[in-house]
Amino acid sequence: MGTEHSKNEERRSMVFLRKGPKLPAWEDALLAGREPKSLLKRGLRYVSLSLIMKGMTSTPDFLWGLHEVQKLNLSRNQLVVIPPSLGKLDRLVVLNLGGNCLKCLPKEIGLLRNLKVLFVNMNCLKEVPAELSLCRKLEVLSLSHNCISQLPLSFSDLTSLRKLNLSNNRFVQIPLCIFALRNLDFLHLGSNKLENIAESIQYLVNLQIFIVENNNIRSLPRSLCYISTLELLNADYNSIQTLPDDLYLLRRLRRIAWNPMDKGLHIAHNPLSRPLPEVVEGGLDVLFNYLRDKKERN
């Protein structure tokens, strides 16, 4: 009888354990005595590890011993700090830290010399470490939805950078170091506090997509019209009253665009002086002809 009772108790305990909260994958692996490396996935291109949405407030110590990992996703957790040990993962090519509570990045991030893609969007950063500029292979960087108001001058050393997202921050002006990034083809500065665009914008000769929507910009610089590669220029929701006469030189702008995803010229929700509102409604060809004729009259 006692034996039967104990067996029933054991069954009930096992059922209770099965119904309990599921352990995070890495804890489950460690409790089962498995090697942490078993969590790695070996794809055709990268050795990757994803710890997305695990409710982590700190990173597990074993992580920094996984030296072969090339693609690491720690996004959408509750991480407050990334330790200096990050620098040990010097084979990293892709690092996603988005959607956490980070207030800073360790200077050891500069040891990730193979890093090409870095997401630190949706955090609480107020500054970017100067050491990030040592990641000379970096091609894609998202720092959107933070509290950043300036960048270190050394940022200009990131000459391989092609795509940069600084939207939803606190920039009052475009940092000068950005104008040295001649390979940029995508630059997003929407939802900041910009009041103007410096004439130096013309140095970004490969820029294809330029987004400055939802700022306090009062005019577009003439030099912007010399970036012949522009395919999308989004200046919606600003304080622009006039347009530069040379805007018609931007031949790759195909239309007046209204959908945020469309390429073309986005100029809606600005206090354009008349007759510009009516001209814009006629389409891009009508606008360009108007600006060309206006220039010739002057």
Coordinates of N, CA and C in Angstrom, one line a residue, residues 115-209:
L115 N 32.9 42.2 -37.5 CA 31.5 42.6 -37.4 C 31.1 43.4 -38.6
K116 N 30.0 42.9 -39.3 CA 29.4 43.6 -40.4 C 28.0 44.2 -40.2
V117 N 27.3 43.6 -39.3 CA 25.9 44.0 -39.0 C 25.7 44.2 -37.5
L118 N 25.2 45.4 -37.1 CA 25.0 45.6 -35.7 C 23.7 46.3 -35.5
F119 N 22.8 45.7 -34.7 CA 21.5 46.3 -34.3 C 21.5 46.6 -32.8
V120 N 21.4 47.9 -32.4 CA 21.2 48.2 -31.0 C 20.0 49.2 -30.9
N121 N 19.0 49.0 -31.8 CA 17.8 49.8 -31.8 C 16.9 49.5 -30.6
M122 N 16.1 50.4 -30.3 CA 15.1 50.3 -29.2 C 15.8 49.9 -27.8
N123 N 16.8 50.8 -27.4 CA 17.4 50.7 -26.1 C 17.4 52.0 -25.5
C124 N 18.3 52.3 -24.5 CA 18.3 53.5 -23.8 C 19.7 54.2 -23.9
L125 N 20.4 54.0 -25.1 CA 21.7 54.6 -25.3 C 21.7 56.1 -25.3
K126 N 22.6 56.7 -24.7 CA 22.8 58.2 -24.7 C 24.0 58.5 -25.5
E127 N 24.9 57.6 -25.7 CA 26.1 57.8 -26.5 C 26.6 56.5 -27.1
V128 N 27.5 56.7 -28.0 CA 28.1 55.5 -28.7 C 29.6 55.5 -28.4
P129 N 30.2 54.4 -28.0 CA 31.6 54.4 -27.7 C 32.5 54.6 -28.9
A130 N 33.5 55.4 -28.7 CA 34.4 55.7 -29.8 C 35.1 54.5 -30.4
E131 N 35.2 53.4 -29.6 CA 35.8 52.2 -30.0 C 35.0 51.5 -31.1
L132 N 33.8 51.8 -31.2 CA 33.0 51.2 -32.3 C 33.6 51.4 -33.7
S133 N 34.3 52.5 -33.8 CA 35.0 52.9 -35.1 C 36.1 51.9 -35.5
L134 N 36.5 51.1 -34.5 CA 37.5 50.1 -34.8 C 36.9 48.9 -35.6
C135 N 35.6 48.8 -35.7 CA 34.9 47.8 -36.5 C 34.9 48.2 -37.9
R136 N 36.0 48.2 -38.6 CA 36.1 48.8 -39.9 C 35.3 48.0 -41.0
K137 N 34.9 46.8 -40.7 CA 34.1 46.0 -41.7 C 32.6 46.3 -41.6
L138 N 32.2 47.1 -40.6 CA 30.8 47.3 -40.4 C 30.1 47.9 -41.6
E139 N 29.0 47.3 -42.0 CA 28.3 47.7 -43.2 C 26.9 48.2 -42.9
V140 N 26.3 47.6 -41.8 CA 24.9 48.0 -41.5 C 24.8 48.3 -40.0
L141 N 24.3 49.4 -39.6 CA 24.2 49.8 -38.2 C 22.9 50.5 -37.9
S142 N 22.1 50.0 -37.0 CA 20.9 50.6 -36.5 C 21.0 51.0 -35.1
L143 N 20.9 52.3 -34.8 CA 20.9 52.9 -33.5 C 19.5 53.6 -33.2
S144 N 18.5 53.2 -34.0 CA 17.2 53.9 -33.9 C 16.6 53.7 -32.5
H145 N 15.7 54.6 -32.2 CA 14.9 54.6 -30.9 C 15.8 54.4 -29.7
N146 N 16.7 55.4 -29.6 CA 17.5 55.6 -28.4 C 17.5 57.0 -28.0
C147 N 18.4 57.5 -27.2 CA 18.5 58.9 -26.7 C 19.8 59.6 -27.1
I148 N 20.3 59.3 -28.3 CA 21.6 59.7 -28.7 C 21.4 61.1 -29.4
S149 N 22.4 62.0 -29.0 CA 22.3 63.4 -29.6 C 23.6 63.7 -30.3
Q150 N 24.6 62.9 -30.2 CA 25.9 63.1 -31.0 C 26.6 61.8 -31.2
L151 N 27.6 61.8 -32.1 CA 28.4 60.7 -32.4 C 29.9 61.1 -32.2
P152 N 30.7 60.1 -31.9 CA 32.1 60.4 -31.8 C 32.7 60.7 -33.1
L153 N 33.7 61.7 -33.2 CA 34.4 62.0 -34.4 C 35.0 60.8 -35.1
S154 N 35.4 59.9 -34.3 CA 36.1 58.7 -34.9 C 35.1 57.8 -35.7
F155 N 33.8 58.1 -35.6 CA 32.8 57.4 -36.4 C 33.1 57.5 -37.9
S156 N 33.8 58.6 -38.3 CA 34.1 58.8 -39.7 C 35.0 57.7 -40.3
D157 N 35.6 56.9 -39.4 CA 36.5 55.8 -39.8 C 35.7 54.6 -40.3
L158 N 34.4 54.6 -40.1 CA 33.6 53.4 -40.6 C 33.3 53.5 -42.1
T159 N 34.3 53.5 -42.9 CA 34.2 53.8 -44.3 C 33.5 52.7 -45.1
S160 N 33.3 51.5 -44.5 CA 32.6 50.4 -45.2 C 31.0 50.5 -45.0
L161 N 30.6 51.4 -44.1 CA 29.2 51.5 -43.7 C 28.4 51.9 -44.9
R162 N 27.3 51.1 -45.1 CA 26.4 51.4 -46.3 C 25.0 51.8 -45.8
K163 N 24.6 51.3 -44.7 CA 23.2 51.6 -44.2 C 23.3 52.0 -42.7
L164 N 22.7 53.2 -42.5 CA 22.8 53.8 -41.1 C 21.4 54.3 -40.7
N165 N 20.9 53.8 -39.6 CA 19.6 54.2 -39.1 C 19.8 54.9 -37.8
L166 N 19.5 56.2 -37.7 CA 19.6 57.0 -36.5 C 18.3 57.6 -36.2
S167 N 17.2 57.1 -36.7 CA 15.9 57.7 -36.5 C 15.5 57.6 -35.0
N168 N 14.5 58.4 -34.6 CA 14.0 58.4 -33.3 C 15.1 58.6 -32.2
N169 N 15.9 59.6 -32.4 CA 16.9 59.9 -31.4 C 16.7 61.4 -31.1
R170 N 17.8 62.1 -30.7 CA 17.7 63.5 -30.2 C 18.7 64.4 -31.0
F171 N 19.0 64.1 -32.2 CA 20.0 64.9 -33.0 C 19.3 66.2 -33.4
V172 N 20.1 67.3 -33.1 CA 19.6 68.6 -33.5 C 20.2 69.0 -34.9
Q173 N 21.4 68.4 -35.2 CA 22.0 68.5 -36.5 C 22.6 67.2 -36.9
I174 N 22.9 67.1 -38.2 CA 23.5 65.8 -38.7 C 25.0 65.9 -38.3
P175 N 25.5 64.9 -37.5 CA 26.9 64.9 -37.1 C 27.8 65.0 -38.3
L176 N 28.8 65.8 -38.2 CA 29.8 66.1 -39.3 C 30.5 64.8 -39.7
C177 N 30.7 63.8 -38.8 CA 31.4 62.6 -39.1 C 30.6 61.8 -40.2
I178 N 29.3 62.0 -40.3 CA 28.5 61.2 -41.2 C 28.9 61.6 -42.7
F179 N 29.3 62.8 -42.9 CA 29.6 63.2 -44.3 C 30.8 62.6 -44.8
A180 N 31.6 61.9 -44.0 CA 32.8 61.2 -44.4 C 32.5 59.8 -44.9
L181 N 31.3 59.3 -44.6 CA 30.9 58.0 -45.0 C 30.4 57.9 -46.4
R182 N 31.4 57.9 -47.3 CA 31.1 58.1 -48.7 C 30.4 56.9 -49.3
N183 N 30.4 55.7 -48.7 CA 29.7 54.5 -49.2 C 28.3 54.4 -48.7
L184 N 27.8 55.3 -47.9 CA 26.4 55.2 -47.5 C 25.4 55.2 -48.7
D185 N 24.5 54.3 -48.7 CA 23.4 54.3 -49.7 C 22.1 54.5 -49.0
F186 N 22.0 54.4 -47.6 CA 20.8 54.5 -46.9 C 21.1 55.3 -45.6
L187 N 20.4 56.4 -45.4 CA 20.5 57.2 -44.2 C 19.2 57.6 -43.7
H188 N 18.8 57.2 -42.5 CA 17.5 57.5 -41.9 C 17.7 58.3 -40.6
L189 N 17.2 59.5 -40.7 CA 17.3 60.5 -39.6 C 16.0 61.0 -39.2
G190 N 14.9 60.2 -39.5 CA 13.6 60.7 -39.2 C 13.3 60.7 -37.7
S191 N 12.4 61.6 -37.3 CA 11.9 61.7 -35.9 C 13.1 62.1 -35.0
N192 N 13.8 63.1 -35.4 CA 14.8 63.7 -34.5 C 14.4 65.2 -34.3
K193 N 15.4 66.0 -34.1 CA 15.1 67.5 -33.9 C 15.9 68.3 -34.8
L194 N 16.1 67.8 -36.0 CA 16.9 68.5 -37.0 C 16.2 69.8 -37.5
E195 N 17.0 70.9 -37.6 CA 16.4 72.1 -38.1 C 16.9 72.5 -39.5
N196 N 18.0 71.8 -39.9 CA 18.5 72.0 -41.2 C 19.4 70.8 -41.7
I197 N 19.7 70.9 -42.9 CA 20.6 69.8 -43.5 C 21.8 70.6 -44.1
A198 N 23.0 70.3 -43.6 CA 24.2 71.0 -44.1 C 24.4 70.8 -45.5
E199 N 25.1 71.8 -46.2 CA 25.4 71.6 -47.6 C 26.4 70.5 -47.8
S200 N 27.1 70.0 -46.8 CA 28.0 68.9 -46.9 C 27.3 67.6 -47.3
I201 N 26.0 67.6 -47.3 CA 25.3 66.4 -47.6 C 25.7 65.9 -49.0
Q202 N 26.2 66.8 -49.8 CA 26.5 66.4 -51.2 C 27.7 65.4 -51.3
Y203 N 28.5 65.3 -50.2 CA 29.6 64.4 -50.2 C 29.1 62.9 -50.1
L204 N 27.9 62.7 -49.8 CA 27.4 61.3 -49.8 C 26.9 60.9 -51.2
V205 N 27.9 60.7 -52.0 CA 27.7 60.6 -53.5 C 27.0 59.3 -53.9
N206 N 26.9 58.3 -52.9 CA 26.2 57.0 -53.3 C 24.9 56.9 -52.6
L207 N 24.4 58.0 -52.0 CA 23.2 57.9 -51.2 C 22.0 57.6 -52.2
Q208 N 21.2 56.6 -51.8 CA 20.0 56.3 -52.6 C 18.7 56.6 -51.8
I209 N 18.8 56.3 -50.5 CA 17.6 56.6 -49.7 C 18.0 57.5 -48.6

